[in-house]
């Protein structure tokens, strides 16, 4: 049950954030939603790489093994003990159900044992809140493009806890497309950072890939056509015995992705009359996307923001940052808090 606490002490709130929705076990201590005192991330990437992608059962088991140590380290790096923490914020969804359950169970146990407030946080809202850590002056309203492995959302952030979902993907998420293209071209897992590096020095005009559109939905995205076009290009070249220039392919693919992401996001800023655009989620670490978004925003006099790379991909500081605004609003969860694998952006 979620209740509302109206007697919030608003001075110097220190939140312990916990994140375990996918393949990173993370804990962080954040003061007043913006000042990161510690940010510990235990990545499982090396283990999942063996299988070419995240294996949910392995992810859950590794979260179980690592979560206590990660939390201990986060407190140590912040120079704090559990007594110094005002509340515990944990990712409740969306994500892998078994993975989420580890963080949620841990947070519930800690909140009960320590008699501290418990706050379940939406992972997508966490990604958005990562921008508050890097941009201390940022306040709503602004437009935010959330591009991660599981989500592609274009939202107007009307207030810290109020979002209008303007556009979304109809098929693959942007990050998922990066991962699939990387695998097809032999770059391996995780695909996003590898495509990013491969594209540097490549010609973005070498191959004309389609820019996906969704009929009658000017803010929505579709990446499945682009993914198929890249796979067809690779198959065609292989059948003809032609060499593929991976750098040109990566740059051309990125150009197709960034064109649609940037044009819809900037259009949203212009049409809603909002002068600030932010990006968030793993794909917001992408070099080409950051550069293209910045350039297009500048053309239209729009401010363009993105988190530092470490706060783009999954981390617990962003969960503590979003949890802070829930805390201020008085949101409190109890022992009935559960993992919500399909939780939408509220
Ligand atoms: O936000 P995130 O860590 O996890 C989810 O919530 O899904 O995003 C992970 C996704 C993966 O698909 C990964 O390939 C992609 O973000 N990614 C990138 C880059 N770094 C991570 N995609 C493109 N360029 C990058 N530099
Ligand atoms: Zn994420």
Coordinates of C-alpha atoms and ligand atoms in Angstrom, one line a residue:
X1 CA 0.0 0.0 0.0
X2 CA 1.3 3.5 -0.8
X3 CA 0.5 6.2 1.8
X4 CA 1.3 9.9 2.0
X5 CA 3.3 11.3 4.8
X6 CA 2.5 15.0 5.2
X7 CA 5.1 15.7 7.9
X8 CA 8.2 15.7 5.8
X9 CA 11.4 17.3 7.1
X10 CA 12.7 19.0 4.0
X11 CA 16.2 19.9 5.2
X12 CA 19.1 17.8 4.0
X13 CA 17.5 14.5 3.1
X14 CA 19.9 11.6 2.6
X15 CA 18.6 8.7 0.6
X16 CA 20.0 5.2 0.0
X17 CA 19.1 4.1 -3.5
X18 CA 19.0 0.5 -4.6
X19 CA 18.8 -0.7 -8.3
X20 CA 18.6 -4.3 -9.5
X21 CA 16.2 -4.2 -12.5
X22 CA 18.5 -5.8 -15.1
X23 CA 22.2 -6.7 -15.0
X24 CA 23.7 -4.1 -12.6
X25 CA 23.5 -4.5 -8.9
X26 CA 23.8 -0.9 -7.6
X27 CA 23.5 1.2 -4.5
X28 CA 24.1 4.9 -3.9
X29 CA 23.8 7.5 -1.3
X30 CA 22.4 10.9 -2.5
X31 CA 21.8 14.1 -0.6
X32 CA 18.8 16.3 -1.5
X33 CA 18.3 14.5 -4.8
X34 CA 21.4 16.0 -6.5
X35 CA 24.5 15.5 -4.5
X36 CA 26.0 12.0 -5.0
X37 CA 27.9 10.9 -1.9
X38 CA 28.6 7.4 -3.3
X39 CA 27.6 5.4 -6.4
X40 CA 28.6 1.8 -6.4
X41 CA 27.7 -0.4 -9.5
X42 CA 28.5 -4.1 -9.7
X43 CA 28.1 -5.0 -13.4
X44 CA 27.3 -8.5 -14.5
X45 CA 28.2 -7.8 -18.1
X46 CA 31.3 -10.1 -18.3
X47 CA 29.1 -13.1 -17.2
X48 CA 26.2 -12.4 -19.6
X49 CA 28.6 -11.7 -22.4
X50 CA 29.3 -15.4 -22.5
X51 CA 25.7 -16.0 -23.4
X52 CA 25.4 -13.0 -25.8
X53 CA 22.7 -11.3 -23.7
X54 CA 21.2 -11.0 -20.2
X55 CA 20.1 -14.4 -18.8
X56 CA 17.4 -13.5 -16.3
X57 CA 18.0 -16.4 -13.9
X58 CA 21.7 -15.7 -13.7
X59 CA 21.0 -12.0 -13.2
X60 CA 18.8 -12.7 -10.1
X61 CA 21.3 -15.1 -8.6
X62 CA 24.1 -12.6 -9.0
X63 CA 22.0 -9.8 -7.5
X64 CA 21.4 -12.0 -4.4
X65 CA 25.2 -12.7 -4.1
X66 CA 26.2 -9.1 -4.5
X67 CA 23.6 -6.8 -3.1
X68 CA 24.7 -6.8 0.6
X69 CA 28.3 -6.0 -0.3
X70 CA 27.3 -3.3 -2.8
X71 CA 25.1 -1.5 -0.2
X72 CA 27.9 -1.8 2.5
X73 CA 30.4 -0.3 0.0
X74 CA 28.0 2.6 -0.9
X75 CA 27.6 3.5 2.8
X76 CA 31.3 3.2 3.4
X77 CA 32.2 5.4 0.4
X78 CA 29.7 8.0 1.6
X79 CA 31.2 7.8 5.1
X80 CA 27.9 6.9 6.6
X81 CA 26.1 4.3 8.5
X82 CA 22.5 3.1 8.2
X83 CA 21.5 5.5 11.0
X84 CA 22.4 8.5 8.8
X85 CA 20.0 7.5 6.1
X86 CA 16.6 9.2 6.0
X87 CA 14.8 6.8 3.5
X88 CA 15.4 3.8 1.3
X89 CA 14.4 4.1 -2.4
X90 CA 14.4 1.0 -4.6
X91 CA 13.5 0.3 -8.2
X92 CA 10.1 -1.4 -8.2
X93 CA 9.8 -1.7 -12.0
X94 CA 9.8 -2.0 -14.9
X95 CA 12.5 -4.7 -15.4
X96 CA 13.1 -8.4 -15.0
X97 CA 10.8 -9.7 -12.3
X98 CA 13.3 -12.0 -10.6
X99 CA 16.0 -9.3 -10.6
X100 CA 13.6 -6.6 -9.3
X101 CA 12.5 -8.9 -6.5
X102 CA 16.0 -9.0 -5.1
X103 CA 16.3 -5.2 -4.7
X104 CA 12.7 -4.9 -3.5
X105 CA 13.1 -7.6 -0.9
X106 CA 16.4 -6.2 0.3
X107 CA 14.9 -2.7 0.6
X108 CA 11.8 -3.9 2.5
X109 CA 14.0 -5.9 4.9
X110 CA 16.2 -2.9 5.6
X111 CA 13.3 -0.4 6.0
X112 CA 11.6 -2.8 8.4
X113 CA 14.8 -3.6 10.4
X114 CA 15.9 0.1 10.6
X115 CA 12.4 1.6 10.9
X116 CA 13.1 3.9 7.9
X117 CA 10.7 5.1 5.2
X118 CA 10.5 2.9 2.1
X119 CA 9.9 4.3 -1.4
X120 CA 9.4 2.3 -4.6
X121 CA 10.7 4.1 -7.6
X122 CA 9.8 3.8 -11.3
X123 CA 13.1 2.9 -13.2
X124 CA 12.2 5.1 -16.1
X125 CA 11.6 8.1 -13.8
X126 CA 15.0 7.2 -12.3
X127 CA 16.6 7.6 -15.7
X128 CA 15.0 11.0 -16.2
X129 CA 16.1 12.1 -12.7
X130 CA 19.7 11.3 -13.6
X131 CA 19.7 14.7 -15.3
X132 CA 19.2 16.4 -11.9
X133 CA 22.5 15.0 -10.7
X134 CA 24.5 16.4 -13.6
X135 CA 22.5 19.6 -14.0
X136 CA 22.0 21.0 -10.5
X137 CA 19.9 23.9 -11.9
X138 CA 17.5 21.8 -13.9
X139 CA 13.8 22.2 -13.0
X140 CA 10.7 21.1 -14.9
X141 CA 9.2 21.7 -17.3
X142 CA 11.4 20.1 -19.9
X143 CA 11.2 17.5 -22.7
X144 CA 12.9 14.2 -22.0
X145 CA 13.8 11.5 -24.4
X146 CA 14.4 8.2 -22.5
X147 CA 16.3 5.7 -24.6
X148 CA 17.4 2.5 -23.0
X149 CA 17.6 -1.2 -23.6
X150 CA 14.0 -1.7 -22.9
X151 CA 12.4 1.7 -23.5
X152 CA 12.1 4.5 -25.9
X153 CA 9.8 7.2 -24.5
X154 CA 9.4 10.8 -25.4
X155 CA 7.9 12.6 -22.4
X156 CA 7.1 16.1 -21.2
X157 CA 8.3 16.4 -17.6
X158 CA 5.6 18.8 -16.3
X159 CA 6.7 18.5 -12.7
X160 CA 9.1 16.3 -10.7
X161 CA 6.4 13.6 -10.5
X162 CA 4.2 14.4 -13.4
X163 CA 4.9 13.1 -16.9
X164 CA 3.0 13.4 -20.2
X165 CA 4.0 10.5 -22.4
X166 CA 4.1 12.1 -25.9
X167 CA 5.7 9.3 -27.9
X168 CA 6.9 5.8 -27.6
X169 CA 8.3 2.9 -29.7
X170 CA 5.8 0.6 -31.4
X171 CA 8.3 -2.3 -31.6
X172 CA 12.0 -2.5 -30.6
X173 CA 13.6 -0.1 -28.1
X174 CA 16.5 2.0 -29.3
X175 CA 19.0 0.2 -27.2
X176 CA 17.7 -3.2 -28.2
X177 CA 18.2 -2.2 -31.8
X178 CA 21.8 -1.2 -31.1
X179 CA 22.3 -4.6 -29.4
X180 CA 20.8 -6.6 -32.2
X181 CA 22.8 -4.7 -34.9
X182 CA 26.0 -5.2 -32.9
X183 CA 25.4 -8.9 -32.7
X184 CA 24.6 -9.2 -36.4
X185 CA 27.8 -7.4 -37.4
X186 CA 29.9 -9.5 -35.0
X187 CA 30.6 -6.8 -32.5
X188 CA 29.1 -8.8 -29.6
X189 CA 27.4 -7.8 -26.4
X190 CA 26.7 -5.2 -25.0
X191 CA 26.1 -3.7 -28.4
X192 CA 25.5 0.0 -27.8
X193 CA 29.0 1.0 -26.6
X194 CA 30.6 -1.2 -29.3
X195 CA 28.6 0.3 -32.1
X196 CA 29.4 3.8 -30.6
X197 CA 33.1 3.1 -30.8
X198 CA 33.0 1.4 -34.2
X199 CA 31.1 4.4 -35.7
X200 CA 33.8 6.9 -34.9
X201 CA 35.6 7.7 -38.1
X202 CA 32.9 6.0 -40.2
X203 CA 30.9 7.7 -42.9
X204 CA 27.2 8.2 -41.8
X205 CA 26.2 8.7 -45.5
X206 CA 27.8 5.4 -46.7
X207 CA 24.6 3.4 -46.5
X208 CA 21.1 4.9 -46.7
X209 CA 19.1 3.1 -44.0
X210 CA 15.4 3.8 -43.6
X211 CA 14.1 6.4 -41.0
X212 CA 11.2 4.6 -39.3
X213 CA 7.9 6.5 -39.1
X214 CA 4.6 5.5 -37.5
X215 CA 1.5 6.6 -39.5
X216 CA -0.5 9.3 -37.9
X217 CA 1.7 9.3 -34.8
X218 CA 4.3 12.0 -35.4
X219 CA 6.0 11.5 -32.0
X220 CA 6.1 7.7 -32.0
X221 CA 9.1 5.5 -33.0
X222 CA 9.6 2.3 -34.9
X223 CA 13.0 0.6 -35.2
X224 CA 12.1 -2.9 -36.6
X225 CA 12.3 -1.8 -40.2
X226 CA 15.7 -0.3 -39.6
X227 CA 16.9 -3.4 -37.9
X228 CA 15.7 -5.6 -40.8
X229 CA 17.3 -3.3 -43.3
X230 CA 20.7 -3.6 -41.5
X231 CA 20.3 -7.4 -41.3
X232 CA 19.4 -7.6 -45.0
X233 CA 22.4 -5.4 -45.9
X234 CA 24.7 -7.7 -43.9
X235 CA 23.2 -10.9 -45.5
X236 CA 23.3 -9.4 -49.0
X237 CA 27.0 -8.5 -48.6
X238 CA 27.8 -12.0 -47.2
X239 CA 26.0 -13.7 -50.0
X240 CA 27.9 -11.7 -52.6
X241 CA 31.2 -12.3 -50.7
X242 CA 31.7 -8.6 -50.2
X243 CA 33.5 -7.1 -47.2
X244 CA 31.5 -5.0 -44.8
X245 CA 33.0 -1.8 -43.6
X246 CA 31.9 -2.1 -40.0
X247 CA 32.7 1.5 -39.3
X248 CA 30.6 2.9 -42.2
X249 CA 27.8 0.5 -41.3
X250 CA 27.8 1.5 -37.6
X251 CA 27.9 5.2 -38.5
X252 CA 25.1 4.9 -41.1
X253 CA 23.0 2.9 -38.7
X254 CA 23.5 5.5 -35.9
X255 CA 22.6 8.3 -38.4
X256 CA 19.3 6.6 -39.0
X257 CA 18.5 6.2 -35.3
X258 CA 19.6 9.6 -34.3
X259 CA 17.7 11.4 -37.1
X260 CA 14.4 10.1 -35.9
X261 CA 15.2 10.5 -32.2
X262 CA 16.5 14.0 -32.6
X263 CA 13.8 15.3 -35.0
X264 CA 10.9 14.1 -32.9
X265 CA 12.4 15.4 -29.6
X266 CA 13.2 18.8 -31.0
X267 CA 9.7 19.0 -32.7
X268 CA 8.2 18.3 -29.3
X269 CA 10.1 21.1 -27.7
X270 CA 9.1 23.5 -30.4
X271 CA 5.4 22.5 -30.5
X272 CA 5.0 22.4 -26.7
X273 CA 6.9 25.7 -26.4
X274 CA 9.4 24.1 -24.0
X275 CA 13.0 25.5 -24.2
X276 CA 14.9 22.6 -22.5
X277 CA 15.4 19.1 -23.9
X278 CA 17.1 16.4 -21.9
X279 CA 18.0 12.8 -22.8
X280 CA 18.3 9.8 -20.5
X281 CA 18.9 6.1 -20.4
X282 CA 21.8 3.9 -21.7
X283 CA 21.6 5.1 -25.3
X284 CA 21.9 8.8 -24.1
X285 CA 25.6 7.9 -23.6
X286 CA 25.9 7.6 -27.4
X287 CA 28.4 10.0 -28.9
X288 CA 26.5 10.6 -32.2
X289 CA 23.2 11.1 -30.4
X290 CA 24.6 13.6 -28.0
X291 CA 26.3 15.6 -30.8
X292 CA 23.2 15.5 -33.1
X293 CA 20.8 16.4 -30.3
X294 CA 23.0 19.3 -29.2
X295 CA 23.4 20.6 -32.8
X296 CA 19.7 20.5 -33.6
X297 CA 18.7 22.1 -30.3
X298 CA 21.2 24.9 -30.9
X299 CA 19.6 25.6 -34.3
X300 CA 16.3 26.2 -32.6
X301 CA 17.5 28.0 -29.5
X302 CA 16.7 25.0 -27.2
X303 CA 18.9 24.1 -24.3
X304 CA 20.2 20.4 -24.6
X305 CA 21.2 18.4 -21.5
X306 CA 22.4 14.9 -20.9
X307 CA 23.7 13.1 -17.8
X308 CA 27.4 12.2 -17.3
X309 CA 27.9 8.7 -19.0
X310 CA 28.0 6.9 -15.7
X311 CA 24.5 8.2 -14.9
X312 CA 23.1 7.3 -18.3
X313 CA 23.3 3.5 -17.9
X314 CA 21.7 1.8 -14.9
X315 CA 22.8 3.1 -11.5
X316 CA 21.3 3.6 -8.1
X317 CA 22.1 7.3 -7.7
X318 CA 19.3 8.1 -10.3
X319 CA 16.9 5.9 -8.2
X320 CA 17.8 7.9 -5.0
X321 CA 17.4 11.2 -7.0
X322 CA 13.9 10.2 -8.1
X323 CA 13.2 8.8 -4.7
X324 CA 14.0 12.2 -3.1
X325 CA 11.1 13.9 -5.0
X326 CA 8.8 11.0 -4.0
X327 CA 10.0 11.5 -0.4
X328 CA 9.2 15.2 -0.5
X329 CA 5.8 14.5 -1.9
X330 CA 5.3 12.1 1.1
X331 CA 5.1 8.9 -0.9
X332 CA 5.6 5.9 1.4
X333 CA 5.5 2.2 0.6
X334 CA 5.1 -0.6 3.1
X335 CA 5.8 -4.4 3.2
X336 CA 3.3 -5.0 0.5
X337 CA 5.6 -3.4 -2.1
X338 CA 6.1 -5.8 -5.0
X339 CA 8.2 -6.0 -8.2
X340 CA 6.2 -4.6 -11.1
X341 CA 7.9 -5.8 -14.3
X342 CA 5.6 -3.9 -16.7
X343 CA 5.3 -0.7 -14.7
X344 CA 4.5 2.2 -17.2
X345 CA 5.8 5.8 -16.9
X346 CA 3.1 7.3 -14.7
Ligands
LIG1 O1 19.6 2.2 -19.3 P1 20.2 1.0 -19.5 O2 21.6 0.7 -18.8 O3 19.3 -0.3 -19.2 C1 18.0 -0.3 -19.4 O4 17.2 0.3 -18.6 O5 17.6 -0.9 -20.4 O6 20.4 0.8 -21.1 C2 21.1 -0.2 -21.7 C3 21.1 0.0 -23.2 C4 21.7 -1.2 -23.9 O7 20.9 -1.5 -25.0 C5 23.0 -0.7 -24.4 O8 23.5 -1.3 -25.6 C6 22.7 0.8 -24.6 O9 21.9 1.1 -23.5 N1 23.9 1.7 -24.6 C7 24.3 2.4 -25.6 C8 25.5 3.0 -25.2 N2 25.8 2.7 -23.9 C9 24.8 1.8 -23.6 N3 23.8 2.5 -26.9 C10 24.4 3.3 -27.7 N4 25.6 4.0 -27.4 C11 26.2 3.8 -26.2 N5 27.3 4.5 -25.9
LIG2 ZN1 17.7 1.4 -17.3

